[in-house]
Amino acid sequence: MPGTPLTGSKGGANAGIRVVCRVRPRNSKEMQSESCVKAEGESIEIVGEEHHTFTFDAVFGPEGTQRQLYDAVAAPILEDVMCGFNGTIFAYGQTSSGKTHTMQGPDLFDTEQQGLIPRALTNLFQFVEAAPEDIDFMVKLSLVEIYMERVCDLFEPSKGDLRIREDKQRGVWLEGVTEHYVASPIEALQWMKHGEANRSVAATQMNSQSSRSHLIFIVTLIQQHTRDGQQLLFYTSAYESHCLPFNVSFCMSVVMQV
């Protein structure tokens, strides 16, 4: 869902709110019975004692690939983010409905199974590599968890409860949060995997590793370009949040300072 631009222009080429339904592939247990969901065109039909049909802007059935979903949903948003616009992807569903499968994927490093976030990181560095030579970029990231009304630094859990601050230039930010500079999407994913090992999880009847918290993955892109003696700094932040059993969100925002 691309949002409002911060640079004062009228909006991104892909601006607008879209609602997309994704039906994840069935697991081995589910394959033993007939599916109660039928995806066709832009509609989803729920088959059972009562039939219900729902229509969306786009529908991806179990046969839809991670690449197809990314190209249709996330890639246009990232393009707008690189032009200075906010963007958000919000995934909603109960435990085991496929939120983590969609946002992260079964394997962060498998190019076929990667979810939206790993692909967005790869795409981000592709944009950086394609930029003019007179523009320098730095990418840094943080990973925090909000659990029981406390904000924990997953890179350094010993820091305890982080303070949430806000000001006009930076917006909302975390005081004392650990930040790591990265030079590739692989390095970023390695840090993400490292931090996730410190998360709070609990078993449920539908998922043995259900997350019990919000996870916020923050990526900051700093662009430096000298023009007429001025230095332009662009900050891009990306958030990936889990709040099972209900939602997963991934949003990207841009702030420009001259």
PDB file of N, CA, C and O in Angstrom, residues 173-223:
ATOM      1  N   TRP A 173      11.976   7.406  16.721  1.00  0.00           N
ATOM      2  CA  TRP A 173      13.225   6.655  16.705  1.00  0.00           C
ATOM      3  C   TRP A 173      13.494   6.050  18.074  1.00  0.00           C
ATOM      4  O   TRP A 173      12.859   6.401  19.060  1.00  0.00           O
ATOM      5  N   LEU A 174      14.425   5.106  18.114  1.00  0.00           N
ATOM      6  CA  LEU A 174      14.744   4.389  19.335  1.00  0.00           C
ATOM      7  C   LEU A 174      16.100   4.837  19.866  1.00  0.00           C
ATOM      8  O   LEU A 174      17.112   4.747  19.162  1.00  0.00           O
ATOM      9  N   GLU A 175      16.098   5.297  21.093  1.00  0.00           N
ATOM     10  CA  GLU A 175      17.331   5.766  21.710  1.00  0.00           C
ATOM     11  C   GLU A 175      18.224   4.586  22.092  1.00  0.00           C
ATOM     12  O   GLU A 175      17.798   3.660  22.774  1.00  0.00           O
ATOM     13  N   GLY A 176      19.475   4.598  21.612  1.00  0.00           N
ATOM     14  CA  GLY A 176      20.442   3.571  21.981  1.00  0.00           C
ATOM     15  C   GLY A 176      20.334   2.268  21.223  1.00  0.00           C
ATOM     16  O   GLY A 176      21.017   1.294  21.568  1.00  0.00           O
ATOM     17  N   VAL A 177      19.518   2.197  20.187  1.00  0.00           N
ATOM     18  CA  VAL A 177      19.361   0.946  19.456  1.00  0.00           C
ATOM     19  C   VAL A 177      20.651   0.612  18.693  1.00  0.00           C
ATOM     20  O   VAL A 177      21.347   1.501  18.191  1.00  0.00           O
ATOM     21  N   THR A 178      20.990  -0.656  18.637  1.00  0.00           N
ATOM     22  CA  THR A 178      22.185  -1.110  17.918  1.00  0.00           C
ATOM     23  C   THR A 178      21.951  -1.032  16.413  1.00  0.00           C
ATOM     24  O   THR A 178      20.910  -1.462  15.923  1.00  0.00           O
ATOM     25  N   GLU A 179      22.940  -0.503  15.692  1.00  0.00           N
ATOM     26  CA  GLU A 179      22.866  -0.390  14.239  1.00  0.00           C
ATOM     27  C   GLU A 179      24.116  -1.020  13.627  1.00  0.00           C
ATOM     28  O   GLU A 179      25.229  -0.765  14.073  1.00  0.00           O
ATOM     29  N   HIS A 180      23.903  -1.843  12.609  1.00  0.00           N
ATOM     30  CA  HIS A 180      25.014  -2.482  11.907  1.00  0.00           C
ATOM     31  C   HIS A 180      25.012  -2.041  10.448  1.00  0.00           C
ATOM     32  O   HIS A 180      23.979  -2.100   9.771  1.00  0.00           O
ATOM     33  N   TYR A 181      26.171  -1.612   9.958  1.00  0.00           N
ATOM     34  CA  TYR A 181      26.306  -1.272   8.550  1.00  0.00           C
ATOM     35  C   TYR A 181      26.516  -2.551   7.750  1.00  0.00           C
ATOM     36  O   TYR A 181      27.259  -3.451   8.173  1.00  0.00           O
ATOM     37  N   VAL A 182      25.842  -2.650   6.610  1.00  0.00           N
ATOM     38  CA  VAL A 182      25.941  -3.845   5.770  1.00  0.00           C
ATOM     39  C   VAL A 182      26.269  -3.433   4.341  1.00  0.00           C
ATOM     40  O   VAL A 182      25.924  -2.339   3.893  1.00  0.00           O
ATOM     41  N   ALA A 183      26.926  -4.349   3.620  1.00  0.00           N
ATOM     42  CA  ALA A 183      27.363  -4.043   2.258  1.00  0.00           C
ATOM     43  C   ALA A 183      26.709  -4.939   1.221  1.00  0.00           C
ATOM     44  O   ALA A 183      26.998  -4.818   0.025  1.00  0.00           O
ATOM     45  N   SER A 184      25.816  -5.827   1.647  1.00  0.00           N
ATOM     46  CA  SER A 184      25.162  -6.734   0.700  1.00  0.00           C
ATOM     47  C   SER A 184      23.877  -7.270   1.316  1.00  0.00           C
ATOM     48  O   SER A 184      23.726  -7.265   2.545  1.00  0.00           O
ATOM     49  N   PRO A 185      22.946  -7.775   0.493  1.00  0.00           N
ATOM     50  CA  PRO A 185      21.725  -8.371   1.051  1.00  0.00           C
ATOM     51  C   PRO A 185      22.014  -9.618   1.873  1.00  0.00           C
ATOM     52  O   PRO A 185      21.325  -9.878   2.863  1.00  0.00           O
ATOM     53  N   ILE A 186      23.041 -10.378   1.511  1.00  0.00           N
ATOM     54  CA  ILE A 186      23.397 -11.576   2.277  1.00  0.00           C
ATOM     55  C   ILE A 186      23.807 -11.196   3.690  1.00  0.00           C
ATOM     56  O   ILE A 186      23.383 -11.826   4.668  1.00  0.00           O
ATOM     57  N   GLU A 187      24.624 -10.163   3.813  1.00  0.00           N
ATOM     58  CA  GLU A 187      25.047  -9.717   5.135  1.00  0.00           C
ATOM     59  C   GLU A 187      23.862  -9.226   5.954  1.00  0.00           C
ATOM     60  O   GLU A 187      23.771  -9.494   7.162  1.00  0.00           O
ATOM     61  N   ALA A 188      22.932  -8.522   5.308  1.00  0.00           N
ATOM     62  CA  ALA A 188      21.737  -8.048   6.012  1.00  0.00           C
ATOM     63  C   ALA A 188      20.900  -9.212   6.515  1.00  0.00           C
ATOM     64  O   ALA A 188      20.402  -9.194   7.653  1.00  0.00           O
ATOM     65  N   LEU A 189      20.731 -10.240   5.708  1.00  0.00           N
ATOM     66  CA  LEU A 189      19.931 -11.400   6.101  1.00  0.00           C
ATOM     67  C   LEU A 189      20.618 -12.197   7.205  1.00  0.00           C
ATOM     68  O   LEU A 189      19.952 -12.778   8.067  1.00  0.00           O
ATOM     69  N   GLN A 190      21.946 -12.225   7.192  1.00  0.00           N
ATOM     70  CA  GLN A 190      22.673 -12.923   8.259  1.00  0.00           C
ATOM     71  C   GLN A 190      22.434 -12.244   9.595  1.00  0.00           C
ATOM     72  O   GLN A 190      22.239 -12.908  10.620  1.00  0.00           O
ATOM     73  N   TRP A 191      22.423 -10.906   9.596  1.00  0.00           N
ATOM     74  CA  TRP A 191      22.134 -10.182  10.828  1.00  0.00           C
ATOM     75  C   TRP A 191      20.686 -10.391  11.251  1.00  0.00           C
ATOM     76  O   TRP A 191      20.382 -10.517  12.448  1.00  0.00           O
ATOM     77  N   MET A 192      19.770 -10.441  10.280  1.00  0.00           N
ATOM     78  CA  MET A 192      18.363 -10.663  10.590  1.00  0.00           C
ATOM     79  C   MET A 192      18.168 -12.036  11.240  1.00  0.00           C
ATOM     80  O   MET A 192      17.460 -12.172  12.245  1.00  0.00           O
ATOM     81  N   LYS A 193      18.820 -13.050  10.692  1.00  0.00           N
ATOM     82  CA  LYS A 193      18.720 -14.400  11.254  1.00  0.00           C
ATOM     83  C   LYS A 193      19.332 -14.450  12.639  1.00  0.00           C
ATOM     84  O   LYS A 193      18.800 -15.102  13.546  1.00  0.00           O
ATOM     85  N   HIS A 194      20.446 -13.746  12.820  1.00  0.00           N
ATOM     86  CA  HIS A 194      21.105 -13.696  14.129  1.00  0.00           C
ATOM     87  C   HIS A 194      20.186 -13.080  15.181  1.00  0.00           C
ATOM     88  O   HIS A 194      20.037 -13.604  16.284  1.00  0.00           O
ATOM     89  N   GLY A 195      19.544 -11.979  14.835  1.00  0.00           N
ATOM     90  CA  GLY A 195      18.664 -11.307  15.785  1.00  0.00           C
ATOM     91  C   GLY A 195      17.420 -12.100  16.103  1.00  0.00           C
ATOM     92  O   GLY A 195      16.957 -12.103  17.255  1.00  0.00           O
ATOM     93  N   GLU A 196      16.875 -12.789  15.107  1.00  0.00           N
ATOM     94  CA  GLU A 196      15.642 -13.554  15.329  1.00  0.00           C
ATOM     95  C   GLU A 196      15.845 -14.699  16.320  1.00  0.00           C
ATOM     96  O   GLU A 196      14.878 -15.178  16.922  1.00  0.00           O
ATOM     97  N   ALA A 197      17.078 -15.145  16.483  1.00  0.00           N
ATOM     98  CA  ALA A 197      17.344 -16.214  17.445  1.00  0.00           C
ATOM     99  C   ALA A 197      17.041 -15.778  18.870  1.00  0.00           C
ATOM    100  O   ALA A 197      16.867 -16.607  19.761  1.00  0.00           O
ATOM    101  N   ASN A 198      16.947 -14.470  19.085  1.00  0.00           N
ATOM    102  CA  ASN A 198      16.669 -13.938  20.426  1.00  0.00           C
ATOM    103  C   ASN A 198      15.202 -13.594  20.635  1.00  0.00           C
ATOM    104  O   ASN A 198      14.852 -12.992  21.648  1.00  0.00           O
ATOM    105  N   ARG A 199      14.336 -13.989  19.714  1.00  0.00           N
ATOM    106  CA  ARG A 199      12.919 -13.631  19.824  1.00  0.00           C
ATOM    107  C   ARG A 199      12.184 -14.464  20.863  1.00  0.00           C
ATOM    108  O   ARG A 199      12.623 -15.546  21.260  1.00  0.00           O
ATOM    109  N   SER A 200      11.019 -13.961  21.271  1.00  0.00           N
ATOM    110  CA  SER A 200      10.146 -14.684  22.186  1.00  0.00           C
ATOM    111  C   SER A 200       9.137 -15.461  21.369  1.00  0.00           C
ATOM    112  O   SER A 200       8.359 -14.884  20.609  1.00  0.00           O
ATOM    113  N   VAL A 201       9.157 -16.801  21.486  1.00  0.00           N
ATOM    114  CA  VAL A 201       8.229 -17.646  20.745  1.00  0.00           C
ATOM    115  C   VAL A 201       7.549 -18.613  21.693  1.00  0.00           C
ATOM    116  O   VAL A 201       7.998 -18.854  22.798  1.00  0.00           O
ATOM    117  N   ALA A 202       6.432 -19.181  21.227  1.00  0.00           N
ATOM    118  CA  ALA A 202       5.700 -20.161  22.033  1.00  0.00           C
ATOM    119  C   ALA A 202       4.945 -21.086  21.104  1.00  0.00           C
ATOM    120  O   ALA A 202       4.520 -20.696  20.020  1.00  0.00           O
ATOM    121  N   ALA A 203       4.791 -22.315  21.523  1.00  0.00           N
ATOM    122  CA  ALA A 203       4.077 -23.281  20.704  1.00  0.00           C
ATOM    123  C   ALA A 203       2.577 -23.046  20.776  1.00  0.00           C
ATOM    124  O   ALA A 203       2.036 -22.665  21.804  1.00  0.00           O
ATOM    125  N   THR A 204       1.882 -23.284  19.656  1.00  0.00           N
ATOM    126  CA  THR A 204       0.425 -23.254  19.610  1.00  0.00           C
ATOM    127  C   THR A 204      -0.029 -24.550  18.962  1.00  0.00           C
ATOM    128  O   THR A 204       0.770 -25.337  18.466  1.00  0.00           O
ATOM    129  N   GLN A 205      -1.326 -24.775  18.938  1.00  0.00           N
ATOM    130  CA  GLN A 205      -1.840 -25.991  18.318  1.00  0.00           C
ATOM    131  C   GLN A 205      -1.621 -26.003  16.805  1.00  0.00           C
ATOM    132  O   GLN A 205      -1.627 -27.057  16.186  1.00  0.00           O
ATOM    133  N   MET A 206      -1.407 -24.853  16.205  1.00  0.00           N
ATOM    134  CA  MET A 206      -1.259 -24.772  14.760  1.00  0.00           C
ATOM    135  C   MET A 206       0.170 -24.480  14.333  1.00  0.00           C
ATOM    136  O   MET A 206       0.519 -24.636  13.170  1.00  0.00           O
ATOM    137  N   ASN A 207       1.035 -24.066  15.248  1.00  0.00           N
ATOM    138  CA  ASN A 207       2.373 -23.638  14.873  1.00  0.00           C
ATOM    139  C   ASN A 207       3.297 -23.832  16.069  1.00  0.00           C
ATOM    140  O   ASN A 207       3.078 -23.240  17.121  1.00  0.00           O
ATOM    141  N   SER A 208       4.341 -24.647  15.923  1.00  0.00           N
ATOM    142  CA  SER A 208       5.236 -24.962  17.036  1.00  0.00           C
ATOM    143  C   SER A 208       6.147 -23.797  17.404  1.00  0.00           C
ATOM    144  O   SER A 208       6.715 -23.753  18.490  1.00  0.00           O
ATOM    145  N   GLN A 209       6.331 -22.822  16.499  1.00  0.00           N
ATOM    146  CA  GLN A 209       7.203 -21.685  16.765  1.00  0.00           C
ATOM    147  C   GLN A 209       6.474 -20.376  16.495  1.00  0.00           C
ATOM    148  O   GLN A 209       6.953 -19.493  15.798  1.00  0.00           O
ATOM    149  N   SER A 210       5.288 -20.233  17.070  1.00  0.00           N
ATOM    150  CA  SER A 210       4.509 -19.016  16.874  1.00  0.00           C
ATOM    151  C   SER A 210       5.146 -17.856  17.631  1.00  0.00           C
ATOM    152  O   SER A 210       5.454 -17.975  18.813  1.00  0.00           O
ATOM    153  N   SER A 211       5.369 -16.752  16.942  1.00  0.00           N
ATOM    154  CA  SER A 211       5.971 -15.593  17.592  1.00  0.00           C
ATOM    155  C   SER A 211       4.984 -14.957  18.555  1.00  0.00           C
ATOM    156  O   SER A 211       3.798 -14.882  18.299  1.00  0.00           O
ATOM    157  N   ARG A 212       5.502 -14.493  19.674  1.00  0.00           N
ATOM    158  CA  ARG A 212       4.659 -13.881  20.707  1.00  0.00           C
ATOM    159  C   ARG A 212       4.860 -12.373  20.756  1.00  0.00           C
ATOM    160  O   ARG A 212       4.564 -11.749  21.773  1.00  0.00           O
ATOM    161  N   SER A 213       5.383 -11.782  19.695  1.00  0.00           N
ATOM    162  CA  SER A 213       5.778 -10.383  19.785  1.00  0.00           C
ATOM    163  C   SER A 213       5.711  -9.700  18.427  1.00  0.00           C
ATOM    164  O   SER A 213       5.550 -10.331  17.398  1.00  0.00           O
ATOM    165  N   HIS A 214       5.867  -8.374  18.454  1.00  0.00           N
ATOM    166  CA  HIS A 214       6.077  -7.601  17.234  1.00  0.00           C
ATOM    167  C   HIS A 214       7.568  -7.609  16.943  1.00  0.00           C
ATOM    168  O   HIS A 214       8.383  -7.386  17.843  1.00  0.00           O
ATOM    169  N   LEU A 215       7.931  -7.847  15.704  1.00  0.00           N
ATOM    170  CA  LEU A 215       9.321  -7.763  15.278  1.00  0.00           C
ATOM    171  C   LEU A 215       9.460  -6.589  14.332  1.00  0.00           C
ATOM    172  O   LEU A 215       8.724  -6.490  13.348  1.00  0.00           O
ATOM    173  N   ILE A 216      10.379  -5.670  14.613  1.00  0.00           N
ATOM    174  CA  ILE A 216      10.572  -4.498  13.776  1.00  0.00           C
ATOM    175  C   ILE A 216      11.974  -4.539  13.180  1.00  0.00           C
ATOM    176  O   ILE A 216      12.970  -4.483  13.903  1.00  0.00           O
ATOM    177  N   PHE A 217      12.021  -4.664  11.869  1.00  0.00           N
ATOM    178  CA  PHE A 217      13.283  -4.726  11.129  1.00  0.00           C
ATOM    179  C   PHE A 217      13.478  -3.386  10.433  1.00  0.00           C
ATOM    180  O   PHE A 217      12.708  -3.028   9.542  1.00  0.00           O
ATOM    181  N   ILE A 218      14.474  -2.629  10.856  1.00  0.00           N
ATOM    182  CA  ILE A 218      14.665  -1.257  10.386  1.00  0.00           C
ATOM    183  C   ILE A 218      15.894  -1.186   9.485  1.00  0.00           C
ATOM    184  O   ILE A 218      17.006  -1.483   9.922  1.00  0.00           O
ATOM    185  N   VAL A 219      15.692  -0.796   8.243  1.00  0.00           N
ATOM    186  CA  VAL A 219      16.780  -0.611   7.289  1.00  0.00           C
ATOM    187  C   VAL A 219      16.878   0.871   6.962  1.00  0.00           C
ATOM    188  O   VAL A 219      15.887   1.485   6.568  1.00  0.00           O
ATOM    189  N   THR A 220      18.047   1.449   7.129  1.00  0.00           N
ATOM    190  CA  THR A 220      18.262   2.868   6.847  1.00  0.00           C
ATOM    191  C   THR A 220      19.224   3.008   5.673  1.00  0.00           C
ATOM    192  O   THR A 220      20.338   2.486   5.713  1.00  0.00           O
ATOM    193  N   LEU A 221      18.781   3.699   4.650  1.00  0.00           N
ATOM    194  CA  LEU A 221      19.599   3.970   3.469  1.00  0.00           C
ATOM    195  C   LEU A 221      20.029   5.438   3.495  1.00  0.00           C
ATOM    196  O   LEU A 221      19.185   6.327   3.518  1.00  0.00           O
ATOM    197  N   ILE A 222      21.306   5.677   3.510  1.00  0.00           N
ATOM    198  CA  ILE A 222      21.842   7.041   3.532  1.00  0.00           C
ATOM    199  C   ILE A 222      22.483   7.323   2.178  1.00  0.00           C
ATOM    200  O   ILE A 222      23.423   6.640   1.775  1.00  0.00           O
ATOM    201  N   GLN A 223      21.969   8.299   1.478  1.00  0.00           N
ATOM    202  CA  GLN A 223      22.492   8.675   0.159  1.00  0.00           C
ATOM    203  C   GLN A 223      23.202  10.020   0.263  1.00  0.00           C
ATOM    204  O   GLN A 223      22.639  10.983   0.782  1.00  0.00           O
TER     205      GLN A 223
END
